[in-house]
Amino acid sequence: MRHIVIWKFVVRPEQVADFVRTYGPDGAWVRLFRRGDGYLSTALLRDTTEPDTYITIDAWSSQEAYRAFRAKFAAEYEAIDR
């Protein structure tokens, strides 16, 4: 069974380029996730009615795979998330 993690971000206009670079398809977020067993994909979506709002949708093969990834890469995950 797949496990989906959805995050909502409100991004300041001056930070949009860095945010998209980090959380986009070739960004640090996805590169880190690719190191985890069970990672499937990430989608970055921008809200059309609130242009400063973005959603990431991360797909994992299971909740256990996601939890194992978070435990193994906790420091790297927190550094990017900051």
PDB file of N, CA and C in Angstrom:
ATOM      1  N   MET A   1       0.843  -1.182   0.000  1.00  0.00           N
ATOM      2  CA  MET A   1       0.000   0.000   0.000  1.00  0.00           C
ATOM      3  C   MET A   1       0.887   1.243   0.000  1.00  0.00           C
ATOM      4  N   ARG A   2       0.572   2.199  -0.855  1.00  0.00           N
ATOM      5  CA  ARG A   2       1.342   3.440  -0.930  1.00  0.00           C
ATOM      6  C   ARG A   2       1.089   4.337   0.274  1.00  0.00           C
ATOM      7  N   HIS A   3       2.096   5.148   0.552  1.00  0.00           N
ATOM      8  CA  HIS A   3       1.988   6.141   1.617  1.00  0.00           C
ATOM      9  C   HIS A   3       2.258   7.500   0.977  1.00  0.00           C
ATOM     10  N   ILE A   4       1.355   8.445   1.175  1.00  0.00           N
ATOM     11  CA  ILE A   4       1.469   9.775   0.591  1.00  0.00           C
ATOM     12  C   ILE A   4       1.651  10.798   1.710  1.00  0.00           C
ATOM     13  N   VAL A   5       2.637  11.690   1.518  1.00  0.00           N
ATOM     14  CA  VAL A   5       2.886  12.771   2.475  1.00  0.00           C
ATOM     15  C   VAL A   5       2.665  14.084   1.736  1.00  0.00           C
ATOM     16  N   ILE A   6       1.793  14.923   2.273  1.00  0.00           N
ATOM     17  CA  ILE A   6       1.472  16.198   1.636  1.00  0.00           C
ATOM     18  C   ILE A   6       1.873  17.332   2.581  1.00  0.00           C
ATOM     19  N   TRP A   7       2.619  18.285   2.025  1.00  0.00           N
ATOM     20  CA  TRP A   7       3.035  19.463   2.777  1.00  0.00           C
ATOM     21  C   TRP A   7       2.517  20.707   2.077  1.00  0.00           C
ATOM     22  N   LYS A   8       2.095  21.684   2.857  1.00  0.00           N
ATOM     23  CA  LYS A   8       1.668  22.971   2.325  1.00  0.00           C
ATOM     24  C   LYS A   8       2.660  24.030   2.789  1.00  0.00           C
ATOM     25  N   PHE A   9       3.100  24.867   1.850  1.00  0.00           N
ATOM     26  CA  PHE A   9       4.062  25.924   2.148  1.00  0.00           C
ATOM     27  C   PHE A   9       3.524  27.254   1.651  1.00  0.00           C
ATOM     28  N   VAL A  10       3.688  28.286   2.453  1.00  0.00           N
ATOM     29  CA  VAL A  10       3.418  29.650   2.018  1.00  0.00           C
ATOM     30  C   VAL A  10       4.793  30.304   1.899  1.00  0.00           C
ATOM     31  N   VAL A  11       5.104  30.754   0.682  1.00  0.00           N
ATOM     32  CA  VAL A  11       6.459  31.200   0.359  1.00  0.00           C
ATOM     33  C   VAL A  11       6.459  32.710   0.100  1.00  0.00           C
ATOM     34  N   ARG A  12       7.404  33.387   0.719  1.00  0.00           N
ATOM     35  CA  ARG A  12       7.556  34.828   0.482  1.00  0.00           C
ATOM     36  C   ARG A  12       8.011  35.040  -0.960  1.00  0.00           C
ATOM     37  N   PRO A  13       7.530  36.090  -1.609  1.00  0.00           N
ATOM     38  CA  PRO A  13       7.876  36.319  -3.021  1.00  0.00           C
ATOM     39  C   PRO A  13       9.386  36.310  -3.294  1.00  0.00           C
ATOM     40  N   GLU A  14      10.150  36.875  -2.408  1.00  0.00           N
ATOM     41  CA  GLU A  14      11.608  36.930  -2.616  1.00  0.00           C
ATOM     42  C   GLU A  14      12.284  35.574  -2.437  1.00  0.00           C
ATOM     43  N   GLN A  15      11.560  34.585  -1.939  1.00  0.00           N
ATOM     44  CA  GLN A  15      12.132  33.250  -1.717  1.00  0.00           C
ATOM     45  C   GLN A  15      11.622  32.195  -2.704  1.00  0.00           C
ATOM     46  N   VAL A  16      10.751  32.600  -3.627  1.00  0.00           N
ATOM     47  CA  VAL A  16      10.147  31.631  -4.545  1.00  0.00           C
ATOM     48  C   VAL A  16      11.196  30.894  -5.362  1.00  0.00           C
ATOM     49  N   ALA A  17      12.140  31.588  -5.951  1.00  0.00           N
ATOM     50  CA  ALA A  17      13.151  30.933  -6.799  1.00  0.00           C
ATOM     51  C   ALA A  17      13.928  29.886  -6.011  1.00  0.00           C
ATOM     52  N   ASP A  18      14.380  30.221  -4.818  1.00  0.00           N
ATOM     53  CA  ASP A  18      15.114  29.255  -3.991  1.00  0.00           C
ATOM     54  C   ASP A  18      14.223  28.093  -3.581  1.00  0.00           C
ATOM     55  N   PHE A  19      12.979  28.377  -3.235  1.00  0.00           N
ATOM     56  CA  PHE A  19      12.050  27.324  -2.841  1.00  0.00           C
ATOM     57  C   PHE A  19      11.838  26.332  -3.984  1.00  0.00           C
ATOM     58  N   VAL A  20      11.535  26.836  -5.163  1.00  0.00           N
ATOM     59  CA  VAL A  20      11.293  25.961  -6.313  1.00  0.00           C
ATOM     60  C   VAL A  20      12.551  25.174  -6.662  1.00  0.00           C
ATOM     61  N   ARG A  21      13.700  25.813  -6.577  1.00  0.00           N
ATOM     62  CA  ARG A  21      14.970  25.124  -6.843  1.00  0.00           C
ATOM     63  C   ARG A  21      15.193  23.991  -5.836  1.00  0.00           C
ATOM     64  N   THR A  22      14.847  24.200  -4.588  1.00  0.00           N
ATOM     65  CA  THR A  22      15.056  23.192  -3.549  1.00  0.00           C
ATOM     66  C   THR A  22      14.025  22.075  -3.594  1.00  0.00           C
ATOM     67  N   TYR A  23      12.762  22.419  -3.800  1.00  0.00           N
ATOM     68  CA  TYR A  23      11.673  21.438  -3.728  1.00  0.00           C
ATOM     69  C   TYR A  23      11.193  20.946  -5.090  1.00  0.00           C
ATOM     70  N   GLY A  24      11.751  21.472  -6.172  1.00  0.00           N
ATOM     71  CA  GLY A  24      11.371  21.067  -7.518  1.00  0.00           C
ATOM     72  C   GLY A  24      11.909  19.688  -7.880  1.00  0.00           C
ATOM     73  N   PRO A  25      11.659  19.244  -9.115  1.00  0.00           N
ATOM     74  CA  PRO A  25      11.962  17.867  -9.524  1.00  0.00           C
ATOM     75  C   PRO A  25      13.439  17.474  -9.474  1.00  0.00           C
ATOM     76  N   ASP A  26      14.339  18.454  -9.558  1.00  0.00           N
ATOM     77  CA  ASP A  26      15.771  18.143  -9.483  1.00  0.00           C
ATOM     78  C   ASP A  26      16.426  18.781  -8.261  1.00  0.00           C
ATOM     79  N   GLY A  27      15.605  19.196  -7.304  1.00  0.00           N
ATOM     80  CA  GLY A  27      16.106  19.902  -6.137  1.00  0.00           C
ATOM     81  C   GLY A  27      16.661  18.993  -5.055  1.00  0.00           C
ATOM     82  N   ALA A  28      17.191  19.615  -4.030  1.00  0.00           N
ATOM     83  CA  ALA A  28      17.809  18.892  -2.916  1.00  0.00           C
ATOM     84  C   ALA A  28      16.827  17.953  -2.224  1.00  0.00           C
ATOM     85  N   TRP A  29      15.564  18.365  -2.140  1.00  0.00           N
ATOM     86  CA  TRP A  29      14.530  17.552  -1.496  1.00  0.00           C
ATOM     87  C   TRP A  29      14.412  16.196  -2.196  1.00  0.00           C
ATOM     88  N   VAL A  30      14.234  16.230  -3.505  1.00  0.00           N
ATOM     89  CA  VAL A  30      14.066  14.991  -4.275  1.00  0.00           C
ATOM     90  C   VAL A  30      15.359  14.181  -4.286  1.00  0.00           C
ATOM     91  N   ARG A  31      16.489  14.853  -4.422  1.00  0.00           N
ATOM     92  CA  ARG A  31      17.770  14.115  -4.414  1.00  0.00           C
ATOM     93  C   ARG A  31      17.952  13.362  -3.100  1.00  0.00           C
ATOM     94  N   LEU A  32      17.577  13.974  -1.987  1.00  0.00           N
ATOM     95  CA  LEU A  32      17.663  13.282  -0.700  1.00  0.00           C
ATOM     96  C   LEU A  32      16.695  12.103  -0.659  1.00  0.00           C
ATOM     97  N   PHE A  33      15.458  12.325  -1.063  1.00  0.00           N
ATOM     98  CA  PHE A  33      14.465  11.254  -1.023  1.00  0.00           C
ATOM     99  C   PHE A  33      14.876  10.054  -1.870  1.00  0.00           C
ATOM    100  N   ARG A  34      15.520  10.320  -3.006  1.00  0.00           N
ATOM    101  CA  ARG A  34      15.953   9.226  -3.882  1.00  0.00           C
ATOM    102  C   ARG A  34      16.922   8.274  -3.191  1.00  0.00           C
ATOM    103  N   ARG A  35      17.535   8.718  -2.145  1.00  0.00           N
ATOM    104  CA  ARG A  35      18.464   7.867  -1.386  1.00  0.00           C
ATOM    105  C   ARG A  35      17.725   6.872  -0.490  1.00  0.00           C
ATOM    106  N   GLY A  36      16.433   7.074  -0.300  1.00  0.00           N
ATOM    107  CA  GLY A  36      15.642   6.216   0.575  1.00  0.00           C
ATOM    108  C   GLY A  36      14.993   5.067  -0.170  1.00  0.00           C
ATOM    109  N   ASP A  37      15.062   3.890   0.408  1.00  0.00           N
ATOM    110  CA  ASP A  37      14.363   2.739  -0.160  1.00  0.00           C
ATOM    111  C   ASP A  37      12.864   2.989  -0.073  1.00  0.00           C
ATOM    112  N   GLY A  38      12.167   2.724  -1.144  1.00  0.00           N
ATOM    113  CA  GLY A  38      10.718   2.874  -1.138  1.00  0.00           C
ATOM    114  C   GLY A  38      10.214   4.216  -1.616  1.00  0.00           C
ATOM    115  N   TYR A  39      11.110   5.143  -1.930  1.00  0.00           N
ATOM    116  CA  TYR A  39      10.683   6.440  -2.467  1.00  0.00           C
ATOM    117  C   TYR A  39      10.177   6.247  -3.891  1.00  0.00           C
ATOM    118  N   LEU A  40       9.033   6.863  -4.208  1.00  0.00           N
ATOM    119  CA  LEU A  40       8.447   6.723  -5.541  1.00  0.00           C
ATOM    120  C   LEU A  40       8.483   8.017  -6.351  1.00  0.00           C
ATOM    121  N   SER A  41       8.019   9.116  -5.754  1.00  0.00           N
ATOM    122  CA  SER A  41       7.965  10.360  -6.527  1.00  0.00           C
ATOM    123  C   SER A  41       7.621  11.549  -5.639  1.00  0.00           C
ATOM    124  N   THR A  42       7.854  12.742  -6.203  1.00  0.00           N
ATOM    125  CA  THR A  42       7.449  13.995  -5.567  1.00  0.00           C
ATOM    126  C   THR A  42       6.851  14.891  -6.637  1.00  0.00           C
ATOM    127  N   ALA A  43       5.740  15.531  -6.298  1.00  0.00           N
ATOM    128  CA  ALA A  43       5.131  16.534  -7.173  1.00  0.00           C
ATOM    129  C   ALA A  43       5.128  17.857  -6.416  1.00  0.00           C
ATOM    130  N   LEU A  44       5.507  18.922  -7.111  1.00  0.00           N
ATOM    131  CA  LEU A  44       5.450  20.268  -6.554  1.00  0.00           C
ATOM    132  C   LEU A  44       4.372  21.026  -7.326  1.00  0.00           C
ATOM    133  N   LEU A  45       3.354  21.496  -6.605  1.00  0.00           N
ATOM    134  CA  LEU A  45       2.231  22.189  -7.231  1.00  0.00           C
ATOM    135  C   LEU A  45       2.089  23.585  -6.648  1.00  0.00           C
ATOM    136  N   ARG A  46       1.747  24.538  -7.513  1.00  0.00           N
ATOM    137  CA  ARG A  46       1.503  25.911  -7.066  1.00  0.00           C
ATOM    138  C   ARG A  46       0.010  26.180  -7.124  1.00  0.00           C
ATOM    139  N   ASP A  47      -0.528  26.757  -6.077  1.00  0.00           N
ATOM    140  CA  ASP A  47      -1.950  27.094  -6.011  1.00  0.00           C
ATOM    141  C   ASP A  47      -2.239  28.222  -7.003  1.00  0.00           C
ATOM    142  N   THR A  48      -3.220  28.019  -7.860  1.00  0.00           N
ATOM    143  CA  THR A  48      -3.540  29.037  -8.857  1.00  0.00           C
ATOM    144  C   THR A  48      -4.338  30.205  -8.284  1.00  0.00           C
ATOM    145  N   THR A  49      -4.961  30.015  -7.142  1.00  0.00           N
ATOM    146  CA  THR A  49      -5.729  31.102  -6.532  1.00  0.00           C
ATOM    147  C   THR A  49      -4.932  31.852  -5.473  1.00  0.00           C
ATOM    148  N   GLU A  50      -3.906  31.211  -4.938  1.00  0.00           N
ATOM    149  CA  GLU A  50      -3.015  31.830  -3.948  1.00  0.00           C
ATOM    150  C   GLU A  50      -1.584  31.572  -4.403  1.00  0.00           C
ATOM    151  N   PRO A  51      -1.033  32.425  -5.274  1.00  0.00           N
ATOM    152  CA  PRO A  51       0.261  32.139  -5.911  1.00  0.00           C
ATOM    153  C   PRO A  51       1.452  32.014  -4.965  1.00  0.00           C
ATOM    154  N   ASP A  52       1.294  32.397  -3.710  1.00  0.00           N
ATOM    155  CA  ASP A  52       2.396  32.229  -2.756  1.00  0.00           C
ATOM    156  C   ASP A  52       2.305  30.886  -2.026  1.00  0.00           C
ATOM    157  N   THR A  53       1.335  30.052  -2.403  1.00  0.00           N
ATOM    158  CA  THR A  53       1.108  28.775  -1.729  1.00  0.00           C
ATOM    159  C   THR A  53       1.486  27.610  -2.643  1.00  0.00           C
ATOM    160  N   TYR A  54       2.278  26.696  -2.089  1.00  0.00           N
ATOM    161  CA  TYR A  54       2.734  25.512  -2.815  1.00  0.00           C
ATOM    162  C   TYR A  54       2.380  24.262  -2.009  1.00  0.00           C
ATOM    163  N   ILE A  55       2.240  23.164  -2.720  1.00  0.00           N
ATOM    164  CA  ILE A  55       1.992  21.863  -2.108  1.00  0.00           C
ATOM    165  C   ILE A  55       3.040  20.894  -2.646  1.00  0.00           C
ATOM    166  N   THR A  56       3.626  20.088  -1.767  1.00  0.00           N
ATOM    167  CA  THR A  56       4.439  18.967  -2.225  1.00  0.00           C
ATOM    168  C   THR A  56       3.687  17.686  -1.890  1.00  0.00           C
ATOM    169  N   ILE A  57       3.737  16.746  -2.807  1.00  0.00           N
ATOM    170  CA  ILE A  57       3.113  15.436  -2.614  1.00  0.00           C
ATOM    171  C   ILE A  57       4.203  14.395  -2.810  1.00  0.00           C
ATOM    172  N   ASP A  58       4.587  13.747  -1.729  1.00  0.00           N
ATOM    173  CA  ASP A  58       5.647  12.739  -1.758  1.00  0.00           C
ATOM    174  C   ASP A  58       5.021  11.359  -1.657  1.00  0.00           C
ATOM    175  N   ALA A  59       5.373  10.477  -2.576  1.00  0.00           N
ATOM    176  CA  ALA A  59       4.822   9.122  -2.594  1.00  0.00           C
ATOM    177  C   ALA A  59       5.912   8.123  -2.212  1.00  0.00           C
ATOM    178  N   TRP A  60       5.534   7.231  -1.300  1.00  0.00           N
ATOM    179  CA  TRP A  60       6.422   6.181  -0.807  1.00  0.00           C
ATOM    180  C   TRP A  60       5.715   4.842  -0.973  1.00  0.00           C
ATOM    181  N   SER A  61       6.488   3.787  -1.054  1.00  0.00           N
ATOM    182  CA  SER A  61       5.903   2.460  -1.232  1.00  0.00           C
ATOM    183  C   SER A  61       5.088   2.023  -0.023  1.00  0.00           C
ATOM    184  N   SER A  62       5.442   2.547   1.160  1.00  0.00           N
ATOM    185  CA  SER A  62       4.720   2.202   2.383  1.00  0.00           C
ATOM    186  C   SER A  62       5.048   3.214   3.477  1.00  0.00           C
ATOM    187  N   GLN A  63       4.234   3.222   4.507  1.00  0.00           N
ATOM    188  CA  GLN A  63       4.507   4.087   5.652  1.00  0.00           C
ATOM    189  C   GLN A  63       5.804   3.657   6.338  1.00  0.00           C
ATOM    190  N   GLU A  64       6.059   2.367   6.367  1.00  0.00           N
ATOM    191  CA  GLU A  64       7.284   1.858   6.985  1.00  0.00           C
ATOM    192  C   GLU A  64       8.525   2.356   6.238  1.00  0.00           C
ATOM    193  N   ALA A  65       8.465   2.378   4.906  1.00  0.00           N
ATOM    194  CA  ALA A  65       9.593   2.874   4.111  1.00  0.00           C
ATOM    195  C   ALA A  65       9.844   4.346   4.414  1.00  0.00           C
ATOM    196  N   TYR A  66       8.777   5.124   4.519  1.00  0.00           N
ATOM    197  CA  TYR A  66       8.917   6.545   4.837  1.00  0.00           C
ATOM    198  C   TYR A  66       9.506   6.739   6.231  1.00  0.00           C
ATOM    199  N   ARG A  67       9.013   5.990   7.192  1.00  0.00           N
ATOM    200  CA  ARG A  67       9.534   6.104   8.563  1.00  0.00           C
ATOM    201  C   ARG A  67      11.013   5.703   8.639  1.00  0.00           C
ATOM    202  N   ALA A  68      11.379   4.658   7.924  1.00  0.00           N
ATOM    203  CA  ALA A  68      12.785   4.219   7.911  1.00  0.00           C
ATOM    204  C   ALA A  68      13.663   5.301   7.290  1.00  0.00           C
ATOM    205  N   PHE A  69      13.189   5.906   6.212  1.00  0.00           N
ATOM    206  CA  PHE A  69      13.920   7.002   5.582  1.00  0.00           C
ATOM    207  C   PHE A  69      14.104   8.157   6.557  1.00  0.00           C
ATOM    208  N   ARG A  70      13.018   8.575   7.220  1.00  0.00           N
ATOM    209  CA  ARG A  70      13.091   9.694   8.165  1.00  0.00           C
ATOM    210  C   ARG A  70      14.064   9.408   9.296  1.00  0.00           C
ATOM    211  N   ALA A  71      14.102   8.179   9.764  1.00  0.00           N
ATOM    212  CA  ALA A  71      15.023   7.829  10.844  1.00  0.00           C
ATOM    213  C   ALA A  71      16.471   7.855  10.347  1.00  0.00           C
ATOM    214  N   LYS A  72      16.703   7.300   9.181  1.00  0.00           N
ATOM    215  CA  LYS A  72      18.069   7.189   8.649  1.00  0.00           C
ATOM    216  C   LYS A  72      18.633   8.542   8.223  1.00  0.00           C
ATOM    217  N   PHE A  73      17.793   9.400   7.667  1.00  0.00           N
ATOM    218  CA  PHE A  73      18.262  10.665   7.112  1.00  0.00           C
ATOM    219  C   PHE A  73      17.706  11.873   7.871  1.00  0.00           C
ATOM    220  N   ALA A  74      17.474  11.731   9.148  1.00  0.00           N
ATOM    221  CA  ALA A  74      16.849  12.784   9.953  1.00  0.00           C
ATOM    222  C   ALA A  74      17.611  14.108   9.874  1.00  0.00           C
ATOM    223  N   ALA A  75      18.913  14.087  10.018  1.00  0.00           N
ATOM    224  CA  ALA A  75      19.697  15.324  10.033  1.00  0.00           C
ATOM    225  C   ALA A  75      19.629  16.020   8.677  1.00  0.00           C
ATOM    226  N   GLU A  76      19.779  15.276   7.600  1.00  0.00           N
ATOM    227  CA  GLU A  76      19.732  15.860   6.260  1.00  0.00           C
ATOM    228  C   GLU A  76      18.339  16.426   5.967  1.00  0.00           C
ATOM    229  N   TYR A  77      17.312  15.689   6.366  1.00  0.00           N
ATOM    230  CA  TYR A  77      15.931  16.112   6.155  1.00  0.00           C
ATOM    231  C   TYR A  77      15.674  17.437   6.869  1.00  0.00           C
ATOM    232  N   GLU A  78      16.075  17.525   8.120  1.00  0.00           N
ATOM    233  CA  GLU A  78      15.847  18.734   8.907  1.00  0.00           C
ATOM    234  C   GLU A  78      16.629  19.926   8.325  1.00  0.00           C
ATOM    235  N   ALA A  79      17.834  19.672   7.844  1.00  0.00           N
ATOM    236  CA  ALA A  79      18.641  20.767   7.260  1.00  0.00           C
ATOM    237  C   ALA A  79      17.966  21.373   6.046  1.00  0.00           C
ATOM    238  N   ILE A  80      17.407  20.544   5.172  1.00  0.00           N
ATOM    239  CA  ILE A  80      16.709  21.043   3.989  1.00  0.00           C
ATOM    240  C   ILE A  80      15.411  21.724   4.386  1.00  0.00           C
ATOM    241  N   ASP A  81      14.693  21.107   5.295  1.00  0.00           N
ATOM    242  CA  ASP A  81      13.390  21.635   5.706  1.00  0.00           C
ATOM    243  C   ASP A  81      13.500  23.014   6.360  1.00  0.00           C
ATOM    244  N   ARG A  82      14.625  23.290   6.997  1.00  0.00           N
ATOM    245  CA  ARG A  82      14.834  24.593   7.619  1.00  0.00           C
ATOM    246  C   ARG A  82      14.886  25.647   6.561  1.00  0.00           C
TER     247      ARG A  82
END
